């Protein structure tokens, strides 16, 4: 199958260098502002604002996670007519799950627990009525899955 050519109406909105590789990235929104969280292989992270024109803007926060997170996802909790943005992260080697609440200044740790993968291949986090849920699916071809609700 041939590689698709860029469409003529595709427009590059930004380019540059970050001076290191960030293999884990996730974008999210807080108060109508867009952000990107990037994590390098040593667990160092950088959060940058993304402008309305699709350009990486100012640094919002940077730091060092206590471990490298192999899985980083965003989940939105819109209970009580307010929307809260959470960053959900799993460290396979460290056997930890952490939940961070995102804000316009960065992220704050809200919850941490021991977590072992046990042959899971796919994950997804979501909220229902203020309660965090974790969807897991096995690597086997039968697609066995589990959903857990997590109170924090």
PDB file of N, CA and C in Angstrom, residues 11-119:
ATOM      1  N   UNK A  11      -1.698  22.307   6.164  1.00  0.00           N
ATOM      2  CA  UNK A  11      -0.806  23.431   6.438  1.00  0.00           C
ATOM      3  C   UNK A  11      -0.014  23.130   7.705  1.00  0.00           C
ATOM      4  N   UNK A  12       1.321  23.220   7.610  1.00  0.00           N
ATOM      5  CA  UNK A  12       2.147  23.079   8.807  1.00  0.00           C
ATOM      6  C   UNK A  12       1.955  24.338   9.641  1.00  0.00           C
ATOM      7  N   UNK A  13       1.595  24.158  10.899  1.00  0.00           N
ATOM      8  CA  UNK A  13       1.344  25.310  11.760  1.00  0.00           C
ATOM      9  C   UNK A  13       2.530  25.649  12.663  1.00  0.00           C
ATOM     10  N   UNK A  14       3.481  24.721  12.803  1.00  0.00           N
ATOM     11  CA  UNK A  14       4.627  24.977  13.667  1.00  0.00           C
ATOM     12  C   UNK A  14       5.703  23.948  13.379  1.00  0.00           C
ATOM     13  N   UNK A  15       6.946  24.280  13.692  1.00  0.00           N
ATOM     14  CA  UNK A  15       8.059  23.347  13.627  1.00  0.00           C
ATOM     15  C   UNK A  15       9.158  23.869  14.528  1.00  0.00           C
ATOM     16  N   UNK A  16      10.071  23.014  14.904  1.00  0.00           N
ATOM     17  CA  UNK A  16      11.164  23.432  15.763  1.00  0.00           C
ATOM     18  C   UNK A  16      11.873  22.238  16.350  1.00  0.00           C
ATOM     19  N   UNK A  17      12.635  22.456  17.399  1.00  0.00           N
ATOM     20  CA  UNK A  17      13.312  21.378  18.110  1.00  0.00           C
ATOM     21  C   UNK A  17      13.010  21.509  19.601  1.00  0.00           C
ATOM     22  N   UNK A  18      12.963  20.375  20.259  1.00  0.00           N
ATOM     23  CA  UNK A  18      12.715  20.338  21.699  1.00  0.00           C
ATOM     24  C   UNK A  18      13.975  19.973  22.480  1.00  0.00           C
ATOM     25  N   UNK A  19      15.069  19.681  21.766  1.00  0.00           N
ATOM     26  CA  UNK A  19      16.373  19.357  22.348  1.00  0.00           C
ATOM     27  C   UNK A  19      16.422  18.031  23.085  1.00  0.00           C
ATOM     28  N   UNK A  20      15.406  17.222  22.934  1.00  0.00           N
ATOM     29  CA  UNK A  20      15.414  15.846  23.440  1.00  0.00           C
ATOM     30  C   UNK A  20      14.201  15.122  22.882  1.00  0.00           C
ATOM     31  N   UNK A  21      14.232  13.804  22.994  1.00  0.00           N
ATOM     32  CA  UNK A  21      13.123  12.974  22.529  1.00  0.00           C
ATOM     33  C   UNK A  21      12.114  12.804  23.656  1.00  0.00           C
ATOM     34  N   UNK A  22      10.861  13.024  23.345  1.00  0.00           N
ATOM     35  CA  UNK A  22       9.767  12.794  24.286  1.00  0.00           C
ATOM     36  C   UNK A  22       8.876  11.692  23.719  1.00  0.00           C
ATOM     37  N   UNK A  23       9.131  10.418  24.085  1.00  0.00           N
ATOM     38  CA  UNK A  23       8.336   9.331  23.499  1.00  0.00           C
ATOM     39  C   UNK A  23       6.883   9.290  23.974  1.00  0.00           C
ATOM     40  N   UNK A  24       6.593   9.885  25.113  1.00  0.00           N
ATOM     41  CA  UNK A  24       5.216   9.928  25.611  1.00  0.00           C
ATOM     42  C   UNK A  24       4.701  11.355  25.516  1.00  0.00           C
ATOM     43  N   UNK A  25       3.595  11.531  24.814  1.00  0.00           N
ATOM     44  CA  UNK A  25       2.956  12.841  24.736  1.00  0.00           C
ATOM     45  C   UNK A  25       1.450  12.658  24.839  1.00  0.00           C
ATOM     46  N   UNK A  26       0.810  13.664  25.396  1.00  0.00           N
ATOM     47  CA  UNK A  26      -0.647  13.668  25.467  1.00  0.00           C
ATOM     48  C   UNK A  26      -1.098  15.130  25.446  1.00  0.00           C
ATOM     49  N   UNK A  27      -2.156  15.395  24.698  1.00  0.00           N
ATOM     50  CA  UNK A  27      -2.709  16.744  24.658  1.00  0.00           C
ATOM     51  C   UNK A  27      -4.006  16.771  25.458  1.00  0.00           C
ATOM     52  N   UNK A  28      -4.302  17.948  26.007  1.00  0.00           N
ATOM     53  CA  UNK A  28      -5.517  18.079  26.811  1.00  0.00           C
ATOM     54  C   UNK A  28      -5.943  19.537  26.845  1.00  0.00           C
ATOM     55  N   UNK A  29      -7.113  19.768  27.383  1.00  0.00           N
ATOM     56  CA  UNK A  29      -7.676  21.112  27.438  1.00  0.00           C
ATOM     57  C   UNK A  29      -8.107  21.423  28.868  1.00  0.00           C
ATOM     58  N   UNK A  30      -7.819  22.657  29.310  1.00  0.00           N
ATOM     59  CA  UNK A  30      -8.282  23.188  30.597  1.00  0.00           C
ATOM     60  C   UNK A  30      -8.752  24.611  30.337  1.00  0.00           C
ATOM     61  N   UNK A  31      -9.977  24.920  30.734  1.00  0.00           N
ATOM     62  CA  UNK A  31     -10.511  26.286  30.586  1.00  0.00           C
ATOM     63  C   UNK A  31     -10.300  26.849  29.171  1.00  0.00           C
ATOM     64  N   UNK A  32     -10.617  26.072  28.172  1.00  0.00           N
ATOM     65  CA  UNK A  32     -10.504  26.480  26.763  1.00  0.00           C
ATOM     66  C   UNK A  32      -9.081  26.782  26.315  1.00  0.00           C
ATOM     67  N   UNK A  33      -8.089  26.328  27.066  1.00  0.00           N
ATOM     68  CA  UNK A  33      -6.692  26.422  26.640  1.00  0.00           C
ATOM     69  C   UNK A  33      -6.189  25.009  26.378  1.00  0.00           C
ATOM     70  N   UNK A  34      -5.369  24.871  25.339  1.00  0.00           N
ATOM     71  CA  UNK A  34      -4.818  23.574  24.958  1.00  0.00           C
ATOM     72  C   UNK A  34      -3.387  23.438  25.452  1.00  0.00           C
ATOM     73  N   UNK A  35      -3.052  22.235  25.892  1.00  0.00           N
ATOM     74  CA  UNK A  35      -1.723  21.956  26.420  1.00  0.00           C
ATOM     75  C   UNK A  35      -1.218  20.627  25.863  1.00  0.00           C
ATOM     76  N   UNK A  36       0.098  20.463  25.915  1.00  0.00           N
ATOM     77  CA  UNK A  36       0.713  19.179  25.614  1.00  0.00           C
ATOM     78  C   UNK A  36       1.655  18.842  26.762  1.00  0.00           C
ATOM     79  N   UNK A  37       1.535  17.623  27.277  1.00  0.00           N
ATOM     80  CA  UNK A  37       2.450  17.100  28.284  1.00  0.00           C
ATOM     81  C   UNK A  37       3.353  16.116  27.561  1.00  0.00           C
ATOM     82  N   UNK A  38       4.658  16.287  27.727  1.00  0.00           N
ATOM     83  CA  UNK A  38       5.652  15.430  27.084  1.00  0.00           C
ATOM     84  C   UNK A  38       6.536  14.823  28.170  1.00  0.00           C
ATOM     85  N   UNK A  39       6.838  13.527  28.029  1.00  0.00           N
ATOM     86  CA  UNK A  39       7.689  12.833  29.014  1.00  0.00           C
ATOM     87  C   UNK A  39       8.845  12.168  28.276  1.00  0.00           C
ATOM     88  N   UNK A  40      10.076  12.375  28.774  1.00  0.00           N
ATOM     89  CA  UNK A  40      11.213  11.693  28.159  1.00  0.00           C
ATOM     90  C   UNK A  40      11.436  10.336  28.832  1.00  0.00           C
ATOM     91  N   UNK A  41      12.411   9.605  28.362  1.00  0.00           N
ATOM     92  CA  UNK A  41      12.640   8.237  28.852  1.00  0.00           C
ATOM     93  C   UNK A  41      13.154   8.171  30.281  1.00  0.00           C
ATOM     94  N   UNK A  42      13.541   9.299  30.863  1.00  0.00           N
ATOM     95  CA  UNK A  42      13.985   9.341  32.251  1.00  0.00           C
ATOM     96  C   UNK A  42      12.902   9.815  33.202  1.00  0.00           C
ATOM     97  N   UNK A  43      11.683  10.026  32.684  1.00  0.00           N
ATOM     98  CA  UNK A  43      10.591  10.492  33.524  1.00  0.00           C
ATOM     99  C   UNK A  43      10.543  12.000  33.702  1.00  0.00           C
ATOM    100  N   UNK A  44      11.407  12.740  32.991  1.00  0.00           N
ATOM    101  CA  UNK A  44      11.328  14.196  33.039  1.00  0.00           C
ATOM    102  C   UNK A  44      10.173  14.636  32.143  1.00  0.00           C
ATOM    103  N   UNK A  45       9.404  15.618  32.608  1.00  0.00           N
ATOM    104  CA  UNK A  45       8.275  16.057  31.800  1.00  0.00           C
ATOM    105  C   UNK A  45       8.325  17.550  31.547  1.00  0.00           C
ATOM    106  N   UNK A  46       7.648  17.918  30.481  1.00  0.00           N
ATOM    107  CA  UNK A  46       7.512  19.316  30.102  1.00  0.00           C
ATOM    108  C   UNK A  46       6.068  19.521  29.648  1.00  0.00           C
ATOM    109  N   UNK A  47       5.434  20.584  30.139  1.00  0.00           N
ATOM    110  CA  UNK A  47       4.090  20.941  29.706  1.00  0.00           C
ATOM    111  C   UNK A  47       4.179  22.292  29.013  1.00  0.00           C
ATOM    112  N   UNK A  48       3.665  22.341  27.790  1.00  0.00           N
ATOM    113  CA  UNK A  48       3.648  23.576  27.018  1.00  0.00           C
ATOM    114  C   UNK A  48       2.219  23.905  26.628  1.00  0.00           C
ATOM    115  N   UNK A  49       1.938  25.185  26.547  1.00  0.00           N
ATOM    116  CA  UNK A  49       0.643  25.617  26.029  1.00  0.00           C
ATOM    117  C   UNK A  49       0.678  25.510  24.503  1.00  0.00           C
ATOM    118  N   UNK A  50      -0.453  25.183  23.900  1.00  0.00           N
ATOM    119  CA  UNK A  50      -0.594  25.168  22.446  1.00  0.00           C
ATOM    120  C   UNK A  50      -1.492  26.356  22.081  1.00  0.00           C
ATOM    121  N   UNK A  51      -0.990  27.245  21.238  1.00  0.00           N
ATOM    122  CA  UNK A  51      -1.746  28.442  20.887  1.00  0.00           C
ATOM    123  C   UNK A  51      -2.952  28.096  20.014  1.00  0.00           C
ATOM    124  N   UNK A  52      -3.849  29.047  19.878  1.00  0.00           N
ATOM    125  CA  UNK A  52      -5.029  28.860  19.032  1.00  0.00           C
ATOM    126  C   UNK A  52      -4.646  28.698  17.561  1.00  0.00           C
ATOM    127  N   UNK A  53      -3.437  29.041  17.211  1.00  0.00           N
ATOM    128  CA  UNK A  53      -2.971  28.887  15.831  1.00  0.00           C
ATOM    129  C   UNK A  53      -2.221  27.572  15.625  1.00  0.00           C
ATOM    130  N   UNK A  54      -2.210  26.711  16.665  1.00  0.00           N
ATOM    131  CA  UNK A  54      -1.568  25.408  16.539  1.00  0.00           C
ATOM    132  C   UNK A  54      -0.064  25.440  16.699  1.00  0.00           C
ATOM    133  N   UNK A  55       0.448  26.398  17.448  1.00  0.00           N
ATOM    134  CA  UNK A  55       1.888  26.497  17.685  1.00  0.00           C
ATOM    135  C   UNK A  55       2.195  26.179  19.144  1.00  0.00           C
ATOM    136  N   UNK A  56       3.326  25.509  19.365  1.00  0.00           N
ATOM    137  CA  UNK A  56       3.763  25.321  20.748  1.00  0.00           C
ATOM    138  C   UNK A  56       4.121  26.685  21.301  1.00  0.00           C
ATOM    139  N   UNK A  57       3.574  26.984  22.459  1.00  0.00           N
ATOM    140  CA  UNK A  57       3.748  28.305  23.058  1.00  0.00           C
ATOM    141  C   UNK A  57       4.617  28.159  24.306  1.00  0.00           C
ATOM    142  N   UNK A  58       4.365  28.966  25.300  1.00  0.00           N
ATOM    143  CA  UNK A  58       5.226  29.050  26.484  1.00  0.00           C
ATOM    144  C   UNK A  58       5.219  27.754  27.300  1.00  0.00           C
ATOM    145  N   UNK A  59       6.333  27.540  28.001  1.00  0.00           N
ATOM    146  CA  UNK A  59       6.422  26.440  28.956  1.00  0.00           C
ATOM    147  C   UNK A  59       5.524  26.776  30.141  1.00  0.00           C
ATOM    148  N   UNK A  60       4.730  25.809  30.561  1.00  0.00           N
ATOM    149  CA  UNK A  60       3.833  25.982  31.704  1.00  0.00           C
ATOM    150  C   UNK A  60       4.441  25.369  32.956  1.00  0.00           C
ATOM    151  N   UNK A  61       5.015  24.182  32.798  1.00  0.00           N
ATOM    152  CA  UNK A  61       5.559  23.462  33.944  1.00  0.00           C
ATOM    153  C   UNK A  61       6.556  22.430  33.440  1.00  0.00           C
ATOM    154  N   UNK A  62       7.499  22.077  34.291  1.00  0.00           N
ATOM    155  CA  UNK A  62       8.423  20.986  33.990  1.00  0.00           C
ATOM    156  C   UNK A  62       8.819  20.361  35.315  1.00  0.00           C
ATOM    157  N   UNK A  63       9.294  19.141  35.230  1.00  0.00           N
ATOM    158  CA  UNK A  63       9.697  18.465  36.456  1.00  0.00           C
ATOM    159  C   UNK A  63      10.104  17.041  36.195  1.00  0.00           C
ATOM    160  N   UNK A  64      10.186  16.285  37.263  1.00  0.00           N
ATOM    161  CA  UNK A  64      10.623  14.896  37.215  1.00  0.00           C
ATOM    162  C   UNK A  64       9.560  14.026  37.863  1.00  0.00           C
ATOM    163  N   UNK A  65       8.968  13.113  37.094  1.00  0.00           N
ATOM    164  CA  UNK A  65       8.088  12.117  37.693  1.00  0.00           C
ATOM    165  C   UNK A  65       8.946  11.168  38.537  1.00  0.00           C
ATOM    166  N   UNK A  66       8.319  10.484  39.471  1.00  0.00           N
ATOM    167  CA  UNK A  66       9.052   9.534  40.318  1.00  0.00           C
ATOM    168  C   UNK A  66       9.466   8.281  39.549  1.00  0.00           C
ATOM    169  N   UNK A  67       8.910   8.109  38.356  1.00  0.00           N
ATOM    170  CA  UNK A  67       9.227   6.963  37.499  1.00  0.00           C
ATOM    171  C   UNK A  67       8.789   7.300  36.087  1.00  0.00           C
ATOM    172  N   UNK A  68       9.208   6.477  35.128  1.00  0.00           N
ATOM    173  CA  UNK A  68       8.777   6.631  33.741  1.00  0.00           C
ATOM    174  C   UNK A  68       7.382   6.031  33.594  1.00  0.00           C
ATOM    175  N   UNK A  69       6.500   6.739  32.917  1.00  0.00           N
ATOM    176  CA  UNK A  69       5.150   6.231  32.664  1.00  0.00           C
ATOM    177  C   UNK A  69       5.045   5.751  31.225  1.00  0.00           C
ATOM    178  N   UNK A  70       4.706   4.469  31.072  1.00  0.00           N
ATOM    179  CA  UNK A  70       4.573   3.853  29.757  1.00  0.00           C
ATOM    180  C   UNK A  70       3.255   4.214  29.086  1.00  0.00           C
ATOM    181  N   UNK A  71       2.254   4.488  29.886  1.00  0.00           N
ATOM    182  CA  UNK A  71       0.922   4.813  29.375  1.00  0.00           C
ATOM    183  C   UNK A  71       0.484   6.121  30.030  1.00  0.00           C
ATOM    184  N   UNK A  72       0.140   7.111  29.210  1.00  0.00           N
ATOM    185  CA  UNK A  72      -0.370   8.383  29.714  1.00  0.00           C
ATOM    186  C   UNK A  72      -1.599   8.735  28.882  1.00  0.00           C
ATOM    187  N   UNK A  73      -2.720   8.937  29.558  1.00  0.00           N
ATOM    188  CA  UNK A  73      -3.961   9.281  28.874  1.00  0.00           C
ATOM    189  C   UNK A  73      -4.669  10.401  29.633  1.00  0.00           C
ATOM    190  N   UNK A  74      -5.627  11.004  28.963  1.00  0.00           N
ATOM    191  CA  UNK A  74      -6.430  12.073  29.550  1.00  0.00           C
ATOM    192  C   UNK A  74      -7.846  11.567  29.755  1.00  0.00           C
ATOM    193  N   UNK A  75      -8.458  11.975  30.843  1.00  0.00           N
ATOM    194  CA  UNK A  75      -9.872  11.686  31.093  1.00  0.00           C
ATOM    195  C   UNK A  75     -10.503  12.961  31.649  1.00  0.00           C
ATOM    196  N   UNK A  76     -11.721  13.224  31.227  1.00  0.00           N
ATOM    197  CA  UNK A  76     -12.438  14.423  31.664  1.00  0.00           C
ATOM    198  C   UNK A  76     -13.602  14.020  32.552  1.00  0.00           C
ATOM    199  N   UNK A  77     -13.715  14.681  33.687  1.00  0.00           N
ATOM    200  CA  UNK A  77     -14.813  14.461  34.632  1.00  0.00           C
ATOM    201  C   UNK A  77     -15.682  15.707  34.615  1.00  0.00           C
ATOM    202  N   UNK A  78     -16.919  15.556  34.158  1.00  0.00           N
ATOM    203  CA  UNK A  78     -17.800  16.719  34.066  1.00  0.00           C
ATOM    204  C   UNK A  78     -18.958  16.648  35.059  1.00  0.00           C
ATOM    205  N   UNK A  79     -18.703  16.033  36.200  1.00  0.00           N
ATOM    206  CA  UNK A  79     -19.718  15.971  37.245  1.00  0.00           C
ATOM    207  C   UNK A  79     -19.967  17.368  37.817  1.00  0.00           C
ATOM    208  N   UNK A  80     -21.191  17.624  38.204  1.00  0.00           N
ATOM    209  CA  UNK A  80     -21.592  18.893  38.835  1.00  0.00           C
ATOM    210  C   UNK A  80     -21.390  20.112  37.933  1.00  0.00           C
ATOM    211  N   UNK A  81     -21.545  19.952  36.640  1.00  0.00           N
ATOM    212  CA  UNK A  81     -21.492  21.036  35.652  1.00  0.00           C
ATOM    213  C   UNK A  81     -20.123  21.695  35.536  1.00  0.00           C
ATOM    214  N   UNK A  82     -19.118  21.182  36.203  1.00  0.00           N
ATOM    215  CA  UNK A  82     -17.739  21.640  36.037  1.00  0.00           C
ATOM    216  C   UNK A  82     -16.971  20.528  35.347  1.00  0.00           C
ATOM    217  N   UNK A  83     -16.034  20.902  34.494  1.00  0.00           N
ATOM    218  CA  UNK A  83     -15.217  19.889  33.845  1.00  0.00           C
ATOM    219  C   UNK A  83     -13.826  19.916  34.463  1.00  0.00           C
ATOM    220  N   UNK A  84     -13.389  18.765  34.934  1.00  0.00           N
ATOM    221  CA  UNK A  84     -12.054  18.613  35.491  1.00  0.00           C
ATOM    222  C   UNK A  84     -11.252  17.723  34.559  1.00  0.00           C
ATOM    223  N   UNK A  85     -10.004  18.092  34.331  1.00  0.00           N
ATOM    224  CA  UNK A  85      -9.129  17.356  33.434  1.00  0.00           C
ATOM    225  C   UNK A  85      -8.136  16.563  34.263  1.00  0.00           C
ATOM    226  N   UNK A  86      -8.048  15.272  33.978  1.00  0.00           N
ATOM    227  CA  UNK A  86      -7.125  14.400  34.700  1.00  0.00           C
ATOM    228  C   UNK A  86      -6.164  13.737  33.730  1.00  0.00           C
ATOM    229  N   UNK A  87      -4.936  13.575  34.169  1.00  0.00           N
ATOM    230  CA  UNK A  87      -3.918  12.825  33.452  1.00  0.00           C
ATOM    231  C   UNK A  87      -3.763  11.506  34.203  1.00  0.00           C
ATOM    232  N   UNK A  88      -4.016  10.422  33.508  1.00  0.00           N
ATOM    233  CA  UNK A  88      -3.921   9.083  34.100  1.00  0.00           C
ATOM    234  C   UNK A  88      -2.661   8.424  33.553  1.00  0.00           C
ATOM    235  N   UNK A  89      -1.814   7.886  34.423  1.00  0.00           N
ATOM    236  CA  UNK A  89      -0.527   7.351  33.999  1.00  0.00           C
ATOM    237  C   UNK A  89      -0.251   6.006  34.656  1.00  0.00           C
ATOM    238  N   UNK A  90       0.347   5.103  33.876  1.00  0.00           N
ATOM    239  CA  UNK A  90       0.722   3.776  34.372  1.00  0.00           C
ATOM    240  C   UNK A  90       2.198   3.541  34.088  1.00  0.00           C
ATOM    241  N   UNK A  91       2.924   3.075  35.106  1.00  0.00           N
ATOM    242  CA  UNK A  91       4.305   2.648  34.964  1.00  0.00           C
ATOM    243  C   UNK A  91       4.325   1.125  34.984  1.00  0.00           C
ATOM    244  N   UNK A  92       4.689   0.522  33.861  1.00  0.00           N
ATOM    245  CA  UNK A  92       4.719  -0.946  33.798  1.00  0.00           C
ATOM    246  C   UNK A  92       5.815  -1.499  34.697  1.00  0.00           C
ATOM    247  N   UNK A  93       7.017  -0.951  34.588  1.00  0.00           N
ATOM    248  CA  UNK A  93       8.133  -1.426  35.404  1.00  0.00           C
ATOM    249  C   UNK A  93       7.971  -1.097  36.874  1.00  0.00           C
ATOM    250  N   UNK A  94       7.458   0.091  37.167  1.00  0.00           N
ATOM    251  CA  UNK A  94       7.274   0.525  38.543  1.00  0.00           C
ATOM    252  C   UNK A  94       6.013  -0.005  39.189  1.00  0.00           C
ATOM    253  N   UNK A  95       5.140  -0.621  38.375  1.00  0.00           N
ATOM    254  CA  UNK A  95       3.894  -1.224  38.857  1.00  0.00           C
ATOM    255  C   UNK A  95       3.062  -0.222  39.658  1.00  0.00           C
ATOM    256  N   UNK A  96       2.910   0.974  39.075  1.00  0.00           N
ATOM    257  CA  UNK A  96       2.148   2.037  39.726  1.00  0.00           C
ATOM    258  C   UNK A  96       1.174   2.659  38.745  1.00  0.00           C
ATOM    259  N   UNK A  97       0.073   3.139  39.284  1.00  0.00           N
ATOM    260  CA  UNK A  97      -0.861   3.972  38.555  1.00  0.00           C
ATOM    261  C   UNK A  97      -0.958   5.286  39.313  1.00  0.00           C
ATOM    262  N   UNK A  98      -0.908   6.401  38.582  1.00  0.00           N
ATOM    263  CA  UNK A  98      -1.039   7.704  39.223  1.00  0.00           C
ATOM    264  C   UNK A  98      -2.060   8.526  38.463  1.00  0.00           C
ATOM    265  N   UNK A  99      -2.751   9.365  39.208  1.00  0.00           N
ATOM    266  CA  UNK A  99      -3.756  10.251  38.661  1.00  0.00           C
ATOM    267  C   UNK A  99      -3.369  11.675  39.051  1.00  0.00           C
ATOM    268  N   UNK A 100      -3.280  12.547  38.043  1.00  0.00           N
ATOM    269  CA  UNK A 100      -2.931  13.947  38.248  1.00  0.00           C
ATOM    270  C   UNK A 100      -4.106  14.806  37.780  1.00  0.00           C
ATOM    271  N   UNK A 101      -4.393  15.869  38.493  1.00  0.00           N
ATOM    272  CA  UNK A 101      -5.388  16.830  38.019  1.00  0.00           C
ATOM    273  C   UNK A 101      -4.640  17.958  37.313  1.00  0.00           C
ATOM    274  N   UNK A 102      -5.075  18.262  36.090  1.00  0.00           N
ATOM    275  CA  UNK A 102      -4.436  19.312  35.300  1.00  0.00           C
ATOM    276  C   UNK A 102      -5.105  20.645  35.580  1.00  0.00           C
ATOM    277  N   UNK A 103      -4.292  21.698  35.547  1.00  0.00           N
ATOM    278  CA  UNK A 103      -4.802  23.062  35.686  1.00  0.00           C
ATOM    279  C   UNK A 103      -3.956  23.963  34.799  1.00  0.00           C
ATOM    280  N   UNK A 104      -4.204  25.247  34.826  1.00  0.00           N
ATOM    281  CA  UNK A 104      -3.482  26.167  33.947  1.00  0.00           C
ATOM    282  C   UNK A 104      -2.028  26.395  34.363  1.00  0.00           C
ATOM    283  N   UNK A 105      -1.632  25.863  35.508  1.00  0.00           N
ATOM    284  CA  UNK A 105      -0.249  26.003  35.967  1.00  0.00           C
ATOM    285  C   UNK A 105       0.542  24.702  35.874  1.00  0.00           C
ATOM    286  N   UNK A 106      -0.115  23.602  35.492  1.00  0.00           N
ATOM    287  CA  UNK A 106       0.565  22.322  35.398  1.00  0.00           C
ATOM    288  C   UNK A 106      -0.321  21.188  35.860  1.00  0.00           C
ATOM    289  N   UNK A 107       0.232  20.300  36.693  1.00  0.00           N
ATOM    290  CA  UNK A 107      -0.508  19.138  37.190  1.00  0.00           C
ATOM    291  C   UNK A 107      -0.249  18.950  38.680  1.00  0.00           C
ATOM    292  N   UNK A 108      -1.257  18.431  39.384  1.00  0.00           N
ATOM    293  CA  UNK A 108      -1.144  18.105  40.803  1.00  0.00           C
ATOM    294  C   UNK A 108      -1.518  16.644  41.002  1.00  0.00           C
ATOM    295  N   UNK A 109      -0.682  15.906  41.736  1.00  0.00           N
ATOM    296  CA  UNK A 109      -0.981  14.494  41.995  1.00  0.00           C
ATOM    297  C   UNK A 109      -2.199  14.392  42.894  1.00  0.00           C
ATOM    298  N   UNK A 110      -3.143  13.526  42.500  1.00  0.00           N
ATOM    299  CA  UNK A 110      -4.370  13.337  43.267  1.00  0.00           C
ATOM    300  C   UNK A 110      -4.481  11.939  43.871  1.00  0.00           C
ATOM    301  N   UNK A 111      -3.874  10.938  43.205  1.00  0.00           N
ATOM    302  CA  UNK A 111      -4.103   9.561  43.630  1.00  0.00           C
ATOM    303  C   UNK A 111      -2.966   8.695  43.102  1.00  0.00           C
ATOM    304  N   UNK A 112      -2.597   7.693  43.889  1.00  0.00           N
ATOM    305  CA  UNK A 112      -1.569   6.748  43.483  1.00  0.00           C
ATOM    306  C   UNK A 112      -1.919   5.380  44.044  1.00  0.00           C
ATOM    307  N   UNK A 113      -1.671   4.338  43.277  1.00  0.00           N
ATOM    308  CA  UNK A 113      -1.898   2.987  43.773  1.00  0.00           C
ATOM    309  C   UNK A 113      -0.970   2.019  43.072  1.00  0.00           C
ATOM    310  N   UNK A 114      -0.699   0.901  43.745  1.00  0.00           N
ATOM    311  CA  UNK A 114       0.040  -0.173  43.112  1.00  0.00           C
ATOM    312  C   UNK A 114      -0.822  -0.747  42.004  1.00  0.00           C
ATOM    313  N   UNK A 115      -0.182  -1.101  40.891  1.00  0.00           N
ATOM    314  CA  UNK A 115      -0.949  -1.614  39.758  1.00  0.00           C
ATOM    315  C   UNK A 115      -0.068  -2.553  38.957  1.00  0.00           C
ATOM    316  N   UNK A 116      -0.552  -3.780  38.737  1.00  0.00           N
ATOM    317  CA  UNK A 116       0.172  -4.784  37.960  1.00  0.00           C
ATOM    318  C   UNK A 116      -0.633  -5.085  36.708  1.00  0.00           C
ATOM    319  N   UNK A 117       0.045  -5.185  35.587  1.00  0.00           N
ATOM    320  CA  UNK A 117      -0.608  -5.325  34.289  1.00  0.00           C
ATOM    321  C   UNK A 117      -1.291  -6.674  34.088  1.00  0.00           C
ATOM    322  N   UNK A 118      -0.632  -7.784  34.406  1.00  0.00           N
ATOM    323  CA  UNK A 118      -1.206  -9.129  34.238  1.00  0.00           C
ATOM    324  C   UNK A 118      -1.702  -9.415  32.827  1.00  0.00           C
ATOM    325  N   UNK A 119      -0.853  -9.218  31.815  1.00  0.00           N
ATOM    326  CA  UNK A 119      -1.189  -9.599  30.443  1.00  0.00           C
ATOM    327  C   UNK A 119      -2.164  -8.683  29.737  1.00  0.00           C
TER     328      UNK A 119
END
